[in-house]
């Protein structure tokens, strides 16, 4: 840490600070993806590579150590860039103080205000220490709504004025008909079993545990043999997408390998949604993206009380989710057979959690947060 800070202080003297060097970085991705990729690709489409110089620094996990040359390069980039974009919790970023004219954009990987985070978890496992530097360096954070801005401001314990309800870049794909059609075709090639299925379900639960080091999932809560029989009876397919933190693979019964598909190796879960008819999840923020497709969801919350006691939600769970809640596997199967999704909750959920549903969030992030162009109505809310 001492060397890191000293190197940063040294390299700062070489910074020209013309406002035109952008660093895309992540401590949990091996290559650019998510919101960062959407922003970068759109800037290239708009010809902004003639105005800005782009740098990239990615590593697969925050637990992975860099080589000394790679670390030196990273610190140099950090100290001499004008705009820094990250997409997740990133310990290295919080070690140093940045000049006032440097922008640090947290283009958070999740969408909406769901699970409690950061300082909202005080008194619970995984909460940050009171004097932490974590999240304090952000200057601009795009969010989907004013409701989400309040939640993240409390969680990060930074000024609400640093949150901009301009929309989440990677949600723009849900309003692009050409992208949806193209991606659907691609996903049907990746998961060919879905081509002839009457219904495609996806089970995408979040992890249990406090962080990437102890993340796990209680597989005993699933009866994949019973689920496989249901899929056979209904000529359907189930795609299982576990959280990337969960390293153990799901054990699919051989007789249902054509009905239950493991999508753990496919990083961009949003792409898979275009071939999904019904989502089953629990406490995952994927519900926000799925809601933009206006498709039904079921919430298999078998450990709701424990989760509330150890992690909790921004609001009561029953008021948050846009679908039916079930608490055991038999209830889940009954709801699936009866198509009992409580879909009527969807419209209010979308209105509450999205200020914009126009597919132009990426341009607003670029124009307002990166380029500093004031919106025409001069209003952020």
Coordinates of C-alpha atoms in Angstrom, one line a residue:
X1 CA 0.0 0.0 0.0
X2 CA 2.9 2.4 0.8
X3 CA 4.5 1.7 -2.5
X4 CA 1.2 2.1 -4.3
X5 CA 0.6 5.5 -2.8
X6 CA 4.2 6.7 -3.4
X7 CA 4.1 5.6 -7.0
X8 CA 0.8 7.3 -7.5
X9 CA 2.1 10.5 -6.1
X10 CA 5.2 10.3 -8.3
X11 CA 3.2 9.6 -11.5
X12 CA 0.8 12.5 -10.8
X13 CA 3.6 14.9 -11.8
X14 CA 3.4 13.5 -15.4
X15 CA -0.3 14.1 -15.8
X16 CA -1.2 16.7 -18.4
X17 CA -4.8 16.9 -17.3
X18 CA -6.3 18.1 -20.6
X19 CA -9.5 16.2 -19.8
X20 CA -9.2 13.8 -22.6
X21 CA -7.7 10.6 -21.2
X22 CA -10.3 7.9 -20.1
X23 CA -9.3 4.8 -18.2
X24 CA -11.7 1.8 -18.3
X25 CA -10.9 -0.5 -15.4
X26 CA -12.3 -3.4 -13.5
X27 CA -11.1 -5.6 -10.7
X28 CA -13.6 -8.3 -11.4
X29 CA -13.5 -8.8 -15.2
X30 CA -10.7 -10.1 -17.4
X31 CA -11.8 -7.9 -20.3
X32 CA -14.1 -5.0 -20.9
X33 CA -17.8 -5.8 -20.5
X34 CA -21.1 -4.7 -19.1
X35 CA -21.8 -0.9 -18.8
X36 CA -18.2 -0.1 -19.6
X37 CA -18.3 -1.9 -23.0
X38 CA -21.6 -0.3 -23.9
X39 CA -20.2 3.2 -23.2
X40 CA -16.9 2.5 -25.0
X41 CA -18.6 1.0 -28.1
X42 CA -21.0 4.0 -28.3
X43 CA -18.2 6.5 -28.0
X44 CA -16.4 4.8 -30.9
X45 CA -19.7 4.8 -32.9
X46 CA -20.0 8.5 -32.3
X47 CA -16.4 9.1 -33.4
X48 CA -15.3 10.3 -30.0
X49 CA -12.0 8.4 -30.3
X50 CA -10.8 11.5 -32.1
X51 CA -11.5 13.6 -29.0
X52 CA -10.5 11.1 -26.2
X53 CA -7.6 8.7 -25.6
X54 CA -8.7 5.4 -24.2
X55 CA -6.8 3.2 -21.7
X56 CA -7.8 -0.2 -20.4
X57 CA -6.9 -2.2 -17.3
X58 CA -8.7 -5.4 -16.3
X59 CA -8.2 -8.4 -14.1
X60 CA -10.4 -11.4 -13.6
X61 CA -10.9 -11.0 -9.8
X62 CA -10.0 -8.8 -6.9
X63 CA -8.3 -11.8 -5.4
X64 CA -5.9 -12.0 -8.4
X65 CA -2.5 -10.4 -7.9
X66 CA -0.9 -8.4 -10.7
X67 CA 2.7 -8.8 -11.8
X68 CA 5.0 -5.9 -10.7
X69 CA 5.1 -4.4 -14.3
X70 CA 1.3 -4.7 -14.6
X71 CA 0.9 -3.0 -11.2
X72 CA 3.2 -0.1 -12.2
X73 CA 1.3 0.4 -15.4
X74 CA -2.0 0.4 -13.5
X75 CA -0.8 3.0 -11.0
X76 CA 0.5 5.2 -13.9
X77 CA -2.8 5.0 -15.6
X78 CA -4.7 5.8 -12.4
X79 CA -2.5 8.8 -11.7
X80 CA -2.5 10.3 -15.1
X81 CA -6.0 9.8 -16.4
X82 CA -8.7 12.5 -16.4
X83 CA -11.7 10.2 -16.3
X84 CA -11.8 6.8 -14.5
X85 CA -14.6 4.4 -15.1
X86 CA -15.1 1.3 -12.9
X87 CA -18.1 -1.1 -12.7
X88 CA -17.9 -2.7 -9.3
X89 CA -16.3 -2.6 -5.9
X90 CA -12.5 -2.1 -6.5
X91 CA -10.2 -1.9 -3.4
X92 CA -7.2 -0.5 -5.3
X93 CA -9.1 2.6 -6.5
X94 CA -9.9 3.7 -3.0
X95 CA -6.3 3.9 -1.7
X96 CA -5.4 7.3 -3.1
X97 CA -6.8 10.9 -3.3
X98 CA -7.6 12.2 -6.8
X99 CA -7.2 15.8 -8.0
X100 CA -10.5 17.8 -8.0
X101 CA -10.5 17.9 -11.8
X102 CA -10.5 14.1 -12.1
X103 CA -13.8 12.3 -12.6
X104 CA -14.3 8.9 -11.1
X105 CA -17.4 7.3 -12.6
X106 CA -18.9 4.2 -10.9
X107 CA -21.1 2.6 -13.6
X108 CA -22.3 0.0 -11.1
X109 CA -22.9 -3.5 -12.5
X110 CA -26.3 -3.8 -10.9
X111 CA -29.5 -1.9 -11.8
X112 CA -32.0 -0.5 -9.3
X113 CA -32.5 -0.4 -5.6
X114 CA -32.9 -3.9 -4.2
X115 CA -30.6 -5.4 -1.6
X116 CA -29.0 -3.3 1.1
X117 CA -25.4 -2.4 0.3
X118 CA -22.5 -0.7 2.0
X119 CA -23.5 1.4 5.0
X120 CA -27.1 0.2 4.8
X121 CA -25.6 -3.1 6.2
X122 CA -24.2 -1.6 9.4
X123 CA -24.5 -4.2 12.1
X124 CA -24.7 -7.1 9.7
X125 CA -22.0 -9.3 8.2
X126 CA -20.1 -7.7 5.3
X127 CA -20.7 -4.1 6.4
X128 CA -17.8 -1.7 5.9
X129 CA -16.0 -0.1 8.9
X130 CA -17.3 3.3 9.8
X131 CA -14.1 5.1 8.7
X132 CA -13.7 3.3 5.4
X133 CA -12.5 4.9 2.2
X134 CA -14.5 2.5 0.1
X135 CA -16.8 4.3 -2.5
X136 CA -15.8 7.8 -1.2
X137 CA -13.9 8.8 -4.3
X138 CA -16.8 8.6 -6.8
X139 CA -17.7 11.9 -8.5
X140 CA -20.5 10.6 -10.8
X141 CA -22.7 7.6 -10.4
X142 CA -25.4 6.9 -13.1
X143 CA -28.5 5.3 -11.7
X144 CA -31.9 4.3 -13.1
X145 CA -34.2 6.5 -11.0
X146 CA -34.3 9.1 -8.3
X147 CA -35.5 6.2 -6.0
X148 CA -32.3 4.3 -6.8
X149 CA -30.2 7.5 -6.2
X150 CA -31.4 7.8 -2.6
X151 CA -30.7 4.1 -2.0
X152 CA -27.1 4.2 -3.4
X153 CA -26.3 7.5 -1.7
X154 CA -27.2 5.9 1.6
X155 CA -25.3 2.7 0.8
X156 CA -22.1 4.4 -0.4
X157 CA -22.4 7.2 2.3
X158 CA -21.6 9.9 -0.3
X159 CA -23.5 13.0 -1.3
X160 CA -26.8 12.4 -3.2
X161 CA -25.8 15.1 -5.7
X162 CA -23.2 12.7 -7.1
X163 CA -25.9 10.3 -8.3
X164 CA -27.5 11.0 -11.7
X165 CA -30.8 9.3 -12.7
X166 CA -29.8 9.2 -16.4
X167 CA -30.3 5.5 -16.9
X168 CA -28.2 2.4 -17.0
X169 CA -26.3 2.0 -20.3
X170 CA -26.6 -1.7 -20.7
X171 CA -30.4 -1.5 -20.5
X172 CA -30.5 0.3 -23.9
X173 CA -30.4 -3.1 -25.6
X174 CA -33.9 -3.8 -24.4
X175 CA -35.2 -1.0 -26.6
X176 CA -33.2 -2.0 -29.7
X177 CA -35.3 -4.3 -31.9
X178 CA -32.5 -5.2 -34.2
X179 CA -30.2 -6.1 -31.3
X180 CA -32.9 -8.2 -29.6
X181 CA -33.5 -10.2 -32.8
X182 CA -29.8 -10.7 -33.5
X183 CA -29.0 -11.7 -29.9
X184 CA -32.0 -14.0 -29.7
X185 CA -30.7 -15.9 -32.8
X186 CA -27.2 -16.1 -31.2
X187 CA -28.5 -17.4 -27.9
X188 CA -30.5 -20.1 -29.7
X189 CA -27.3 -21.3 -31.2
X190 CA -25.6 -21.3 -27.8
X191 CA -28.6 -23.1 -26.2
X192 CA -30.1 -25.1 -29.2
X193 CA -32.4 -27.1 -26.9
X194 CA -34.5 -23.9 -26.5
X195 CA -35.3 -23.7 -30.2
X196 CA -38.2 -26.2 -30.0
X197 CA -39.1 -25.8 -26.3
X198 CA -42.7 -24.6 -25.6
X199 CA -41.4 -22.6 -22.6
X200 CA -37.9 -21.5 -21.6
X201 CA -37.4 -20.9 -17.9
X202 CA -34.3 -19.5 -16.3
X203 CA -33.3 -20.0 -12.7
X204 CA -30.9 -17.2 -11.7
X205 CA -30.4 -17.0 -7.9
X206 CA -27.9 -14.8 -6.2
X207 CA -25.1 -16.2 -4.0
X208 CA -25.1 -16.8 -0.3
X209 CA -22.2 -15.6 1.9
X210 CA -20.6 -12.2 2.4
X211 CA -18.2 -11.9 -0.6
X212 CA -16.4 -13.7 -3.4
X213 CA -14.2 -15.7 -1.0
X214 CA -17.0 -17.5 0.9
X215 CA -19.8 -17.4 -1.7
X216 CA -21.9 -20.5 -2.0
X217 CA -25.4 -21.8 -2.9
X218 CA -27.5 -24.4 -1.0
X219 CA -28.1 -26.9 -3.8
X220 CA -30.1 -29.1 -1.4
X221 CA -33.0 -26.7 -1.8
X222 CA -33.5 -27.9 -5.4
X223 CA -35.0 -31.2 -6.6
X224 CA -33.6 -31.3 -10.1
X225 CA -35.2 -34.7 -10.7
X226 CA -38.7 -33.4 -10.0
X227 CA -37.9 -30.2 -12.0
X228 CA -36.7 -32.4 -14.9
X229 CA -40.0 -34.4 -14.8
X230 CA -42.0 -31.2 -15.0
X231 CA -39.9 -30.0 -17.9
X232 CA -40.5 -33.3 -19.7
X233 CA -44.2 -33.1 -19.1
X234 CA -44.4 -29.5 -20.4
X235 CA -41.9 -29.9 -23.2
X236 CA -39.8 -27.1 -21.6
X237 CA -36.2 -26.2 -20.9
X238 CA -34.6 -24.7 -17.8
X239 CA -31.4 -22.6 -18.0
X240 CA -29.6 -22.4 -14.7
X241 CA -27.4 -19.3 -14.3
X242 CA -25.6 -19.2 -10.9
X243 CA -23.9 -16.1 -9.7
X244 CA -20.2 -15.8 -10.9
X245 CA -19.0 -15.9 -7.3
X246 CA -20.3 -19.5 -6.9
X247 CA -17.6 -21.9 -8.1
X248 CA -19.3 -25.2 -7.5
X249 CA -21.2 -26.4 -10.6
X250 CA -24.8 -27.6 -10.5
X251 CA -25.1 -31.4 -10.8
X252 CA -27.7 -32.1 -13.5
X253 CA -29.2 -35.6 -13.6
X254 CA -28.1 -37.4 -16.8
X255 CA -31.7 -38.2 -17.9
X256 CA -32.5 -34.5 -17.9
X257 CA -29.3 -33.1 -19.5
X258 CA -31.4 -32.1 -22.6
X259 CA -33.9 -30.2 -20.3
X260 CA -31.7 -28.5 -17.7
X261 CA -28.8 -26.4 -19.1
X262 CA -25.9 -25.0 -17.1
X263 CA -25.1 -21.4 -18.2
X264 CA -22.5 -20.7 -15.6
X265 CA -19.8 -20.1 -18.2
X266 CA -21.8 -17.5 -20.1
X267 CA -20.9 -14.1 -18.5
X268 CA -23.5 -11.7 -20.0
X269 CA -26.8 -12.9 -18.5
X270 CA -28.7 -10.1 -20.1
X271 CA -28.2 -11.7 -23.5
X272 CA -29.8 -14.9 -22.3
X273 CA -33.0 -13.1 -21.3
X274 CA -34.0 -12.6 -24.9
X275 CA -34.8 -16.4 -25.2
X276 CA -36.3 -16.7 -21.7
X277 CA -40.1 -16.8 -21.1
X278 CA -40.2 -17.0 -17.3
X279 CA -37.5 -16.0 -14.8
X280 CA -37.2 -17.6 -11.4
X281 CA -34.9 -15.8 -9.0
X282 CA -34.7 -14.7 -5.4
X283 CA -32.7 -11.6 -4.5
X284 CA -30.9 -10.9 -7.7
X285 CA -30.9 -7.5 -9.4
X286 CA -31.5 -9.2 -12.7
X287 CA -35.2 -8.5 -12.1
X288 CA -34.7 -4.9 -13.3
X289 CA -33.5 -6.0 -16.7
X290 CA -36.2 -8.7 -17.0
X291 CA -38.9 -6.2 -16.2
X292 CA -38.0 -4.1 -19.2
X293 CA -38.9 -7.1 -21.4
X294 CA -42.2 -7.3 -19.5
X295 CA -41.9 -11.0 -18.9
X296 CA -43.2 -12.9 -15.8
X297 CA -41.1 -13.7 -12.8
X298 CA -41.3 -16.0 -9.8
X299 CA -39.4 -15.4 -6.5
X300 CA -38.1 -18.6 -4.9
X301 CA -37.2 -17.1 -1.5
X302 CA -36.7 -20.3 0.6
X303 CA -34.5 -18.4 3.1
X304 CA -36.2 -15.0 3.1
X305 CA -36.2 -14.5 6.9
X306 CA -32.5 -15.5 7.2
X307 CA -31.6 -13.2 4.3
X308 CA -33.4 -10.3 5.8
X309 CA -31.6 -10.9 9.1
X310 CA -28.2 -11.1 7.6
X311 CA -28.4 -8.8 4.5
X312 CA -31.8 -7.2 4.3
X313 CA -33.5 -5.1 1.6
X314 CA -33.9 -1.4 0.9
X315 CA -37.7 -1.8 1.4
X316 CA -39.8 -4.8 2.5
X317 CA -39.3 -7.7 0.1
X318 CA -43.0 -8.1 -0.5
X319 CA -43.3 -4.5 -1.7
X320 CA -40.2 -4.7 -3.9
X321 CA -40.6 -7.7 -6.2
X322 CA -42.8 -7.7 -9.3
X323 CA -44.1 -11.2 -9.0
X324 CA -45.3 -14.1 -6.8
X325 CA -43.1 -15.1 -3.8
X326 CA -42.8 -18.8 -3.0
X327 CA -40.9 -20.3 0.0
X328 CA -40.4 -24.0 -0.8
X329 CA -39.9 -26.2 -3.8
X330 CA -43.4 -27.6 -3.9
X331 CA -44.9 -24.1 -3.9
X332 CA -42.5 -23.2 -6.8
X333 CA -43.7 -26.2 -8.9
X334 CA -47.3 -25.4 -8.2
X335 CA -46.9 -21.8 -9.3
X336 CA -45.1 -22.9 -12.5
X337 CA -47.8 -25.5 -13.3
X338 CA -50.6 -22.9 -12.7
X339 CA -48.7 -20.1 -14.4
X340 CA -49.4 -18.1 -11.2
X341 CA -46.9 -15.2 -11.5
X342 CA -48.9 -12.2 -10.1
X343 CA -47.8 -10.3 -13.2
X344 CA -50.1 -7.4 -12.4
X345 CA -47.3 -6.0 -10.2
X346 CA -45.0 -5.4 -13.2
X347 CA -46.2 -2.0 -14.4
X348 CA -45.9 -0.2 -11.1
X349 CA -42.4 -1.7 -10.6
X350 CA -41.2 -0.3 -13.9
X351 CA -42.6 3.2 -13.2
X352 CA -41.0 3.3 -9.8
X353 CA -37.5 2.1 -10.9
X354 CA -36.9 3.7 -14.3
X355 CA -37.0 7.4 -15.0
X356 CA -36.3 6.7 -18.7
X357 CA -37.4 3.8 -20.9
X358 CA -36.3 5.2 -24.2
X359 CA -33.0 3.3 -25.0
X360 CA -30.9 6.5 -24.8
X361 CA -29.2 6.0 -21.4
X362 CA -25.7 5.5 -22.8
X363 CA -25.8 8.8 -24.7
X364 CA -26.9 10.6 -21.5
X365 CA -24.0 9.1 -19.5
X366 CA -21.6 10.1 -22.3
X367 CA -23.0 13.6 -22.8
X368 CA -23.8 14.6 -19.2
X369 CA -21.3 12.7 -17.0
X370 CA -18.2 12.2 -19.3
X371 CA -18.4 15.3 -21.6
X372 CA -20.1 17.5 -19.0
X373 CA -22.9 18.8 -21.3
X374 CA -25.9 20.1 -19.4
X375 CA -29.2 18.5 -20.4
X376 CA -31.6 20.8 -22.3
X377 CA -34.1 21.0 -19.4
X378 CA -31.2 21.6 -17.0
X379 CA -32.8 19.2 -14.5
X380 CA -31.3 16.0 -13.1
X381 CA -34.4 14.8 -11.5

